[in-house]
XYZ file of C-alpha atoms in Angstrom:
645
model
C 56.556 61.387 -91.166
C 56.398 59.697 -87.721
C 56.092 61.952 -84.708
C 58.486 61.451 -81.818
C 57.669 63.568 -78.808
C 61.011 62.921 -77.132
C 63.052 64.308 -80.061
C 64.235 67.864 -80.437
C 66.729 69.667 -82.688
C 69.197 72.471 -82.003
C 71.572 74.485 -84.148
C 74.511 76.411 -82.715
C 76.910 78.516 -84.779
C 80.484 79.084 -83.653
C 79.715 82.757 -83.058
C 76.525 84.182 -81.706
C 73.426 82.737 -80.124
C 71.825 79.423 -81.077
C 68.863 79.210 -83.412
C 65.645 77.298 -83.072
C 65.242 74.651 -85.760
C 61.981 74.565 -87.704
C 62.976 71.823 -90.156
C 66.017 70.176 -91.636
C 67.067 67.929 -94.491
C 70.342 66.031 -94.310
C 71.716 64.091 -97.281
C 74.810 62.005 -96.726
C 76.440 58.968 -98.263
C 79.684 57.130 -98.774
C 82.261 59.054 -100.810
C 80.217 62.228 -100.997
C 80.152 65.415 -98.910
C 77.087 65.675 -96.724
C 74.661 68.581 -97.081
C 72.477 69.841 -94.244
C 69.730 72.346 -95.082
C 67.985 74.064 -92.184
C 65.008 76.338 -91.698
C 65.671 78.411 -88.599
C 64.076 81.113 -86.494
C 65.641 83.628 -84.153
C 64.587 86.509 -81.952
C 67.324 88.593 -83.629
C 65.995 90.333 -86.755
C 69.412 91.402 -88.087
C 72.093 88.758 -87.599
C 75.480 89.701 -89.047
C 76.394 87.403 -91.902
C 80.067 87.476 -90.951
C 79.075 85.581 -87.806
C 77.704 82.760 -89.919
C 79.279 82.309 -93.347
C 82.285 80.022 -93.617
C 82.281 79.364 -89.894
C 81.697 76.179 -87.965
C 78.304 75.205 -86.602
C 76.813 72.099 -85.050
C 73.352 70.591 -85.476
C 72.233 68.202 -82.755
C 69.441 65.650 -82.560
C 68.401 65.117 -78.955
C 66.339 62.324 -77.469
C 65.097 63.779 -74.233
C 68.254 65.327 -72.797
C 70.667 62.976 -74.522
C 72.375 63.945 -77.794
C 72.040 61.023 -80.203
C 73.472 62.592 -83.346
C 75.755 65.502 -84.187
C 76.270 67.062 -87.590
C 79.232 69.427 -87.584
C 80.361 71.483 -90.550
C 80.860 74.910 -92.078
C 78.048 77.246 -93.047
C 78.053 77.504 -96.845
C 74.859 79.534 -97.251
C 72.970 81.831 -94.937
C 69.765 83.599 -95.880
C 67.501 85.951 -93.977
C 63.791 85.594 -94.624
C 60.612 87.196 -93.310
C 60.242 88.713 -89.874
C 57.077 87.873 -87.939
C 55.675 89.136 -84.653
C 58.539 87.919 -82.527
C 60.894 85.928 -84.738
C 62.777 86.177 -88.002
C 63.140 83.241 -90.359
C 66.586 82.201 -91.615
C 67.908 79.476 -93.896
C 71.319 77.868 -93.560
C 73.267 75.217 -95.442
C 76.028 73.319 -93.649
C 78.651 71.245 -95.452
C 81.945 69.582 -94.509
C 85.265 71.342 -94.835
C 85.930 69.004 -97.748
C 83.135 70.689 -99.723
C 85.309 73.820 -99.864
C 87.637 71.836 -102.098
C 84.999 72.198 -104.790
C 85.710 75.940 -104.846
C 89.311 75.495 -105.967
C 90.659 74.139 -109.224
C 94.205 73.627 -110.367
C 96.624 72.361 -112.989
C 99.482 70.530 -111.329
C 101.617 67.421 -111.426
C 102.191 64.721 -108.827
C 105.080 62.314 -109.400
C 105.934 58.942 -107.856
C 103.253 59.179 -105.166
C 100.486 56.827 -104.124
C 96.905 58.057 -104.278
C 96.592 58.067 -100.454
C 99.730 60.228 -100.310
C 98.385 62.600 -102.976
C 95.064 62.990 -101.165
C 96.732 63.482 -97.783
C 99.071 66.146 -99.155
C 96.161 68.031 -100.732
C 94.179 67.929 -97.496
C 97.186 69.204 -95.543
C 97.791 71.925 -98.121
C 94.386 73.388 -97.275
C 94.832 72.765 -93.548
C 92.322 69.941 -93.355
C 94.083 67.893 -90.707
C 91.142 66.288 -88.899
C 91.443 63.045 -90.847
C 91.866 59.377 -89.995
C 93.226 56.750 -92.323
C 91.791 53.245 -92.215
C 93.608 52.143 -95.370
C 94.534 48.467 -95.206
C 95.909 47.508 -98.612
C 99.065 48.506 -100.434
C 98.586 51.077 -103.185
C 101.130 51.489 -105.955
C 102.846 54.824 -106.646
C 101.728 56.653 -109.761
C 104.678 57.726 -111.861
C 102.844 60.745 -113.199
C 99.452 62.054 -112.126
C 97.969 65.344 -113.338
C 95.182 67.443 -111.901
C 93.994 68.796 -115.242
C 91.845 71.783 -114.372
C 89.573 69.799 -112.067
C 88.365 71.133 -108.775
C 90.318 69.741 -105.863
C 87.255 67.783 -104.751
C 86.629 66.285 -108.190
C 90.291 65.317 -108.451
C 90.311 63.659 -105.034
C 87.028 61.866 -105.731
C 88.249 60.638 -109.126
C 91.519 59.269 -107.770
C 89.770 57.681 -104.808
C 87.246 55.931 -107.069
C 89.978 54.686 -109.425
C 91.959 53.342 -106.501
C 88.996 51.863 -104.635
C 89.178 54.317 -101.726
C 86.106 55.466 -99.793
C 85.540 58.331 -97.431
C 82.931 59.211 -94.850
C 82.604 61.538 -91.858
C 82.462 61.128 -88.113
C 80.828 63.997 -86.215
C 81.480 65.452 -82.770
C 80.085 68.473 -81.055
C 83.324 70.349 -81.767
C 84.331 68.974 -85.150
C 84.044 66.354 -87.856
C 86.641 63.823 -88.959
C 87.209 62.724 -92.533
C 87.717 58.957 -92.579
C 89.605 57.391 -95.507
C 89.449 53.653 -96.100
C 89.785 51.048 -98.824
C 87.586 48.485 -97.070
C 83.949 49.315 -96.397
C 83.753 46.444 -93.934
C 86.070 48.258 -91.569
C 83.760 51.220 -90.927
C 82.088 49.712 -87.878
C 78.496 49.486 -86.638
C 75.874 51.798 -85.126
C 76.265 50.106 -81.741
C 78.691 47.578 -80.386
C 80.034 45.064 -82.843
C 77.745 42.341 -81.489
C 74.701 44.418 -80.539
C 73.387 46.869 -83.134
C 69.723 45.956 -83.730
C 67.285 47.957 -85.817
C 63.632 46.960 -85.550
C 61.437 46.350 -88.569
C 57.925 47.590 -87.780
C 55.840 48.022 -90.943
C 52.659 49.233 -89.215
C 53.182 52.795 -88.030
C 51.301 55.934 -87.258
C 50.996 58.254 -84.344
C 53.758 58.778 -81.846
C 56.344 55.983 -82.185
C 57.376 54.315 -78.970
C 60.805 53.434 -80.323
C 62.706 54.081 -83.571
C 62.155 51.491 -86.273
C 62.128 50.827 -90.000
C 58.621 50.767 -91.397
C 59.630 49.918 -94.939
C 62.266 47.485 -96.186
C 62.316 46.862 -99.949
C 64.974 44.534 -101.283
C 65.983 44.769 -104.957
C 68.285 42.775 -107.213
C 69.276 44.113 -110.625
C 71.034 42.584 -113.607
C 74.435 44.178 -113.868
C 77.769 43.607 -115.611
C 79.076 40.163 -114.702
C 82.640 40.360 -115.942
C 85.104 43.233 -116.365
C 87.958 42.906 -118.860
C 90.614 45.560 -119.341
C 93.713 46.022 -121.413
C 96.428 48.621 -121.573
C 99.771 49.180 -123.250
C 103.237 50.072 -122.075
C 106.134 50.694 -124.442
C 108.527 48.984 -122.035
C 106.706 45.659 -122.651
C 104.996 46.228 -126.008
C 104.155 42.572 -126.695
C 102.337 42.050 -123.395
C 98.651 42.933 -123.715
C 98.223 43.880 -120.022
C 94.840 42.120 -119.993
C 93.101 41.460 -116.694
C 89.691 39.985 -115.931
C 87.480 40.236 -112.856
C 84.265 38.278 -112.352
C 81.480 38.500 -109.791
C 81.072 34.730 -109.528
C 79.865 34.719 -105.923
C 77.223 37.298 -106.722
C 75.790 35.905 -109.969
C 73.344 33.234 -108.834
C 70.313 34.985 -110.289
C 71.654 36.320 -113.600
C 73.676 35.235 -116.614
C 77.440 35.410 -116.351
C 78.226 36.483 -119.907
C 77.567 40.217 -119.568
C 81.085 41.394 -120.173
C 82.338 44.959 -120.163
C 85.618 45.564 -121.973
C 87.533 48.790 -121.412
C 90.633 50.169 -123.051
C 92.819 51.710 -121.839
C 92.666 50.373 -118.307
C 94.769 53.251 -116.900
C 97.577 51.061 -115.564
C 101.003 49.923 -116.765
C 101.808 46.986 -114.492
C 100.033 43.852 -113.306
C 100.394 44.869 -109.689
C 98.130 47.832 -110.423
C 96.023 46.297 -113.204
C 94.558 43.467 -111.150
C 93.105 45.599 -108.324
C 92.017 48.282 -110.816
C 89.967 45.715 -112.729
C 88.430 44.275 -109.589
C 87.580 47.749 -108.274
C 85.908 48.687 -111.532
C 83.667 45.620 -111.502
C 82.726 46.196 -107.866
C 81.739 49.768 -108.701
C 79.638 48.602 -111.646
C 77.810 46.154 -109.377
C 77.453 48.389 -106.299
C 73.653 48.479 -106.696
C 73.141 44.929 -107.978
C 71.692 43.920 -104.596
C 70.269 46.806 -102.649
C 67.792 47.350 -99.839
C 65.712 50.546 -99.741
C 64.730 51.587 -96.247
C 62.324 54.039 -94.677
C 61.851 54.715 -91.009
C 62.813 56.937 -88.109
C 65.913 55.392 -86.518
C 68.283 58.353 -86.452
C 71.260 56.134 -85.613
C 71.726 55.067 -89.237
C 74.774 56.651 -90.825
C 76.702 55.998 -94.064
C 79.120 53.111 -93.774
C 77.895 51.850 -90.409
C 76.375 48.382 -90.205
C 73.244 47.390 -88.287
C 71.347 44.187 -87.521
C 67.794 44.035 -88.858
C 65.358 42.292 -86.528
C 61.725 41.192 -86.728
C 61.424 40.973 -90.496
C 59.003 38.215 -91.583
C 61.486 36.941 -94.141
C 64.150 35.306 -92.084
C 67.084 35.771 -94.458
C 66.517 39.537 -94.279
C 67.152 39.439 -90.550
C 70.820 39.873 -91.207
C 73.499 42.516 -90.857
C 73.249 45.347 -93.372
C 75.418 48.349 -94.140
C 73.982 51.777 -94.934
C 75.331 53.397 -98.111
C 73.342 56.620 -98.440
C 70.662 58.333 -96.358
C 68.318 61.277 -96.541
C 67.078 62.521 -93.168
C 64.151 64.900 -92.739
C 62.804 66.452 -89.582
C 60.365 69.128 -88.465
C 60.017 70.888 -85.161
C 56.781 72.865 -85.308
C 57.080 73.952 -81.700
C 59.813 76.365 -82.745
C 57.173 78.463 -84.493
C 55.032 78.578 -81.374
C 51.838 80.496 -82.100
C 53.108 82.127 -85.300
C 52.293 79.304 -87.700
C 49.514 76.889 -88.393
C 50.474 73.422 -87.195
C 52.770 74.628 -84.464
C 51.155 72.170 -82.155
C 52.065 69.120 -84.196
C 55.303 68.646 -82.303
C 58.507 67.054 -83.618
C 58.800 64.568 -86.449
C 61.678 62.686 -88.065
C 62.045 60.266 -90.977
C 64.735 58.774 -93.142
C 65.120 57.101 -96.501
C 68.221 55.026 -97.018
C 69.871 52.389 -99.167
C 71.872 49.500 -97.751
C 73.842 46.432 -98.797
C 74.477 43.173 -96.999
C 77.406 43.530 -94.646
C 79.363 40.831 -96.487
C 79.170 42.755 -99.768
C 81.913 45.048 -100.944
C 81.116 48.526 -102.205
C 83.104 50.933 -104.352
C 82.186 54.385 -105.559
C 81.305 54.761 -109.255
C 84.154 55.890 -111.462
C 84.356 59.612 -112.074
C 85.005 60.975 -115.560
C 88.634 61.775 -116.229
C 89.418 65.087 -117.960
C 90.219 64.701 -121.637
C 92.893 66.927 -123.131
C 91.176 67.981 -126.331
C 94.183 69.323 -128.218
C 97.964 69.631 -128.107
C 99.766 71.694 -125.504
C 103.050 73.594 -125.490
C 105.974 72.807 -123.162
C 109.661 73.674 -122.821
C 112.407 71.051 -122.546
C 114.188 71.192 -119.185
C 117.020 69.385 -117.452
C 119.491 69.612 -114.577
C 121.403 72.903 -114.178
C 124.186 73.252 -116.745
C 122.934 70.448 -118.988
C 122.055 71.101 -122.623
C 120.847 67.632 -123.591
C 119.034 65.522 -121.009
C 117.395 62.213 -121.903
C 117.098 58.592 -120.831
C 117.826 55.334 -122.647
C 114.652 55.681 -124.750
C 115.347 59.245 -125.797
C 112.661 60.614 -123.490
C 112.907 64.155 -122.173
C 111.424 66.230 -119.369
C 109.436 69.407 -119.880
C 107.992 72.390 -118.072
C 104.375 73.154 -118.934
C 103.373 76.828 -118.903
C 100.371 75.970 -116.712
C 102.551 74.389 -114.018
C 102.848 77.025 -111.301
C 105.548 75.128 -109.424
C 108.016 76.635 -111.935
C 110.729 74.121 -111.154
C 112.245 74.302 -114.640
C 114.552 71.384 -113.945
C 114.707 67.621 -114.192
C 111.866 67.303 -111.651
C 109.326 69.319 -113.673
C 107.661 66.304 -115.287
C 107.954 62.609 -115.853
C 110.045 61.276 -118.722
C 108.078 62.033 -121.881
C 108.422 59.996 -125.050
C 109.339 61.834 -128.245
C 107.952 60.787 -131.613
C 110.572 60.363 -134.343
C 110.290 60.205 -138.112
C 111.302 56.559 -138.114
C 111.700 54.157 -135.203
C 112.959 50.632 -135.812
C 114.862 47.994 -133.868
C 118.164 49.879 -133.381
C 117.590 51.731 -136.645
C 115.604 54.775 -137.679
C 115.981 58.504 -137.183
C 116.428 60.360 -133.918
C 116.741 63.963 -132.815
C 116.783 64.522 -129.052
C 115.035 67.782 -128.123
C 117.420 70.025 -126.231
C 116.954 72.077 -123.095
C 115.137 75.290 -123.929
C 113.388 74.028 -127.047
C 109.623 74.314 -127.346
C 107.735 71.065 -127.910
C 104.193 70.283 -128.966
C 102.742 67.812 -126.445
C 99.819 65.536 -127.232
C 98.194 63.044 -124.869
C 97.445 59.400 -125.652
C 93.674 58.875 -125.661
C 93.409 62.432 -124.323
C 94.757 61.187 -120.974
C 96.536 63.988 -119.060
C 98.703 61.332 -117.407
C 100.119 60.119 -120.753
C 101.875 63.000 -122.537
C 103.907 62.427 -125.688
C 105.973 64.957 -127.640
C 104.815 65.060 -131.255
C 106.737 68.019 -132.624
C 108.776 71.145 -132.014
C 108.132 74.790 -132.807
C 110.218 77.951 -133.104
C 109.497 80.921 -130.870
C 110.952 84.321 -130.038
C 113.810 82.900 -127.989
C 114.425 80.073 -130.480
C 114.432 81.607 -133.956
C 114.820 79.638 -137.219
C 118.377 79.046 -138.542
C 117.913 81.605 -141.331
C 116.042 84.861 -141.580
C 112.526 84.458 -142.870
C 110.860 85.078 -145.241
C 114.142 86.151 -146.853
C 115.368 82.560 -147.055
C 112.014 80.864 -147.440
C 113.365 78.576 -150.198
C 115.839 76.910 -147.853
C 115.269 73.601 -146.132
C 117.877 72.619 -143.597
C 118.882 70.192 -140.895
C 121.202 72.241 -138.725
C 122.487 71.119 -135.351
C 124.384 72.941 -132.624
C 127.644 71.836 -131.040
C 127.069 70.415 -127.562
C 128.604 72.760 -124.984
C 130.446 74.746 -127.634
C 130.113 76.939 -130.684
C 129.655 75.372 -134.072
C 127.210 73.273 -136.032
C 126.681 70.490 -138.525
C 124.305 71.123 -141.393
C 122.646 69.605 -144.418
C 120.922 72.386 -146.354
C 118.848 72.523 -149.530
C 118.382 75.708 -151.526
C 115.429 75.607 -153.934
C 115.525 79.127 -155.363
C 115.359 78.946 -159.186
C 118.849 79.264 -160.615
C 120.454 78.956 -157.149
C 119.605 75.349 -156.344
C 122.172 73.911 -153.958
C 122.813 71.046 -151.577
C 125.126 72.283 -148.823
C 126.899 70.092 -146.265
C 128.833 71.506 -143.324
C 130.767 69.290 -140.903
C 132.055 71.160 -137.867
C 134.859 68.649 -137.439
C 134.946 65.238 -139.143
C 132.914 63.790 -142.009
C 132.996 60.050 -142.549
C 131.356 58.228 -145.442
C 131.105 54.448 -145.750
C 129.949 52.845 -149.017
C 129.666 49.059 -148.821
C 129.465 48.559 -152.601
C 129.528 51.060 -155.475
C 129.571 54.833 -155.420
C 128.857 56.884 -158.506
C 129.302 60.609 -158.888
C 128.202 62.580 -161.925
C 129.181 66.263 -162.054
C 127.770 68.301 -164.909
C 130.275 71.189 -164.769
C 133.218 71.928 -162.479
C 134.422 70.405 -159.238
C 136.816 71.934 -156.732
C 138.380 70.051 -153.837
C 140.586 71.635 -151.191
C 142.348 69.663 -148.448
C 143.920 71.703 -145.670
C 146.438 69.075 -144.620
C 146.944 65.488 -145.773
C 145.016 63.246 -148.145
C 145.245 59.481 -148.380
C 143.621 57.461 -151.149
C 143.682 53.675 -151.045
C 142.320 51.670 -153.995
C 141.948 47.944 -153.463
C 142.204 47.011 -157.132
C 142.298 49.043 -160.349
C 142.064 52.793 -160.624
C 141.263 54.485 -163.933
C 141.192 58.222 -164.545
C 140.116 59.829 -167.828
C 140.797 63.529 -168.484
C 139.406 64.717 -171.824
C 141.317 68.024 -171.883
C 144.270 69.210 -169.821
C 145.533 67.768 -166.533
C 147.800 69.831 -164.290
C 149.483 68.613 -161.118
C 151.442 70.936 -158.861
C 153.391 69.470 -155.957
C 154.927 71.863 -153.453
C 157.361 69.278 -152.087
C 158.455 65.881 -153.314
C 156.581 63.356 -155.398
C 157.236 59.650 -155.269
C 155.761 57.030 -157.580
C 156.316 53.407 -156.662
C 155.137 50.909 -159.286
C 155.447 47.220 -158.528
C 154.891 46.200 -162.142
C 155.046 48.088 -165.410
C 154.791 51.868 -165.678
C 153.505 53.041 -169.051
C 153.209 56.656 -170.150
C 151.685 57.319 -173.554
C 151.896 60.854 -175.038
C 150.411 61.936 -178.364
C 152.770 64.805 -179.410
C 155.579 65.573 -177.022
C 156.808 64.465 -173.626
C 159.026 67.108 -172.073
C 160.845 66.722 -168.792
C 162.531 69.764 -167.293
C 164.778 69.914 -164.240
C 166.623 73.209 -164.003
C 168.896 73.477 -167.085
C 168.296 69.918 -168.102
C 165.618 69.198 -170.674
C 164.537 65.896 -172.141
C 162.097 65.970 -175.033
C 160.388 63.048 -176.712
C 158.584 64.069 -179.898
C 155.937 62.312 -181.948
C 158.289 62.350 -185.001
C 160.705 60.047 -183.215
C 163.222 62.637 -182.035
C 164.754 62.452 -178.577
C 166.447 65.647 -177.472
C 168.505 65.877 -174.310
C 169.868 69.271 -173.363
C 172.095 69.638 -170.289
C 175.356 71.157 -168.989
C 177.103 67.853 -168.421
C 176.009 64.310 -168.770
C 177.220 61.004 -167.484
C 176.248 57.628 -168.771
C 177.522 54.843 -166.603
C 177.017 51.197 -167.301
C 177.995 49.030 -164.389
C 178.534 46.178 -166.825
C 178.148 46.391 -170.601
C 176.801 49.321 -172.588
C 175.584 49.611 -176.152
C 174.570 52.384 -178.512
C 172.982 51.158 -181.743
C 171.878 53.035 -184.842
C 169.952 51.049 -187.375
C 170.961 53.308 -190.305
C 172.916 56.467 -190.984
C 175.615 57.840 -188.698
C 176.156 58.522 -185.012
C 177.600 62.069 -184.652
C 179.600 63.018 -181.585
C 180.447 66.775 -181.636
C 182.280 69.003 -179.210
C 181.983 72.768 -179.230
C 185.155 74.898 -179.274
C 188.577 74.032 -180.960
C 187.904 70.352 -181.173
C 186.270 69.061 -184.288
C 183.660 66.415 -184.280
C 183.894 62.901 -185.524
C 181.685 60.553 -187.383
C 181.324 56.864 -186.764
C 180.585 54.952 -189.954
C 178.845 51.677 -190.273
C 176.147 50.049 -188.358
C 178.056 47.344 -186.530
C 179.225 47.682 -183.009
C 182.887 47.167 -184.019
C 182.787 50.006 -186.524
C 181.352 52.451 -184.027
C 183.800 51.367 -181.332
C 186.763 51.894 -183.665
C 185.649 55.371 -184.704
C 185.005 56.461 -181.127
C 188.363 55.204 -179.945
C 190.115 56.986 -182.803
C 188.424 60.268 -181.997
C 189.303 60.312 -178.336
C 192.832 59.011 -178.883
C 193.421 61.900 -181.342
C 192.835 64.377 -178.542
């Protein structure tokens, strides 16, 4: 570790007196919280921990009397060690405010927001307002985005990596700023834009006259050359959503056929799929060409570019951008006479990785939580609505883990509902209603892609019939929308009580395009409360093997356009009050009435083929007999009878 006699280190907490720094280690990099570990000494043997923990502190690297680097953060760990003759040893760990986000986890839903908006809202929620956005490109809103039990930091880091966002920190004596960007090239340089040299000086030792890099190792690695992704959206099911990204400009020294294919790509539209695919390839190749540095130039910081000078290989004398650094320093003078080596002075060194300034860099993808099994949710909708769906029959739900407790149409995205059969305008459908409990699965375990796969009864939604009393019943029973009533198709399978039951709360309509056959083994009863109309397009035939009874409370009209035939085996009897007409199988016709009139508007005939025609009157008049079988004979006898009266 090179010694630099003009360097010194200080550490000042927000409360209390400053410490003397014995040694420090600082690890920092793009898209990761920094961590500063310090060995300290103080004249105070009993420092109150409440003056240190979770409070701000600043570490400063000085060159002579000029501060050249600040590291500001919150104290995450404070430890008291041994007490010597005059001083007590302490250990402290300092991290950014963002690191506190790793202490919180949550289940919650974000809807119709871009990733930058989601991250900004989460930072503001925890009062982290010292941020600066350097985001250049447009980022598409995410319809539905779930923090599925992740820590806030893991969630932010995952979304940022998916979206191609980076973050780093800028330090001041009184604070540190979180910088968000989607373009690593916009993070600036360690000096002015045109003058930011770093010297390469491989031969070291002793007290360095000026900061330099004493080691510069350049590495190229074979990495994925092409990224291909597909996804699926039910709104465009025939489109494969395939996108391809290649690293053509960066593949001079390796084969180009190393393809990585991922499904699903975690996007639903081209406008998101193209940048997602490009970002993923860039992340896979972020160490394909990398320089490893060692030296003692404390100006190097993550994201800042510098110009390398004096390297024997000319093409290395170029602009580079630092990605990650580990700083180490010791200040033996802080121990004074209490420790061996206290006279060695101050030393500082760094190890870093860097890329060429023209190269892009994206953080590696973070694992996305996988929902291992189904979840339970309740169907919700706007106030006063019982059935709430969209054109695809999707519904909205409230998850029990969602602490927002909206319980309305803003509780979730539209969630698809599996049906027993789903065709092109045919199939089966049952829209879950507000208040019902659904079983929610997630496509590929993705918390952002819920789908309702079933429904379940619960205490507030009991089955239609008491169980296990009616365990042999299977039913499809609905509920009248905004009213009382139901429609039902029910099956009873109890031995000896088998039944198919149909209940229509209002109308029942049946359409049969061809034949309909009914076979009833025993009795059938039909009751119509009002009117019945039967229309038969052609022939109607009815066979009754025993008796047939028809009772009409009002009038009955038969209109026959052609012939009307009635065939009776024994007797046909017509009764109307005191009038009776009987037709018997032996050929007799009996007409019994009070009076009768036979009127022929033209001619009239009465013929007997044999025997006599008797006309009798009750009372004093005697009857008469008409002899013969001719019409003239009968006419003569009838005329004689009536003329006699």
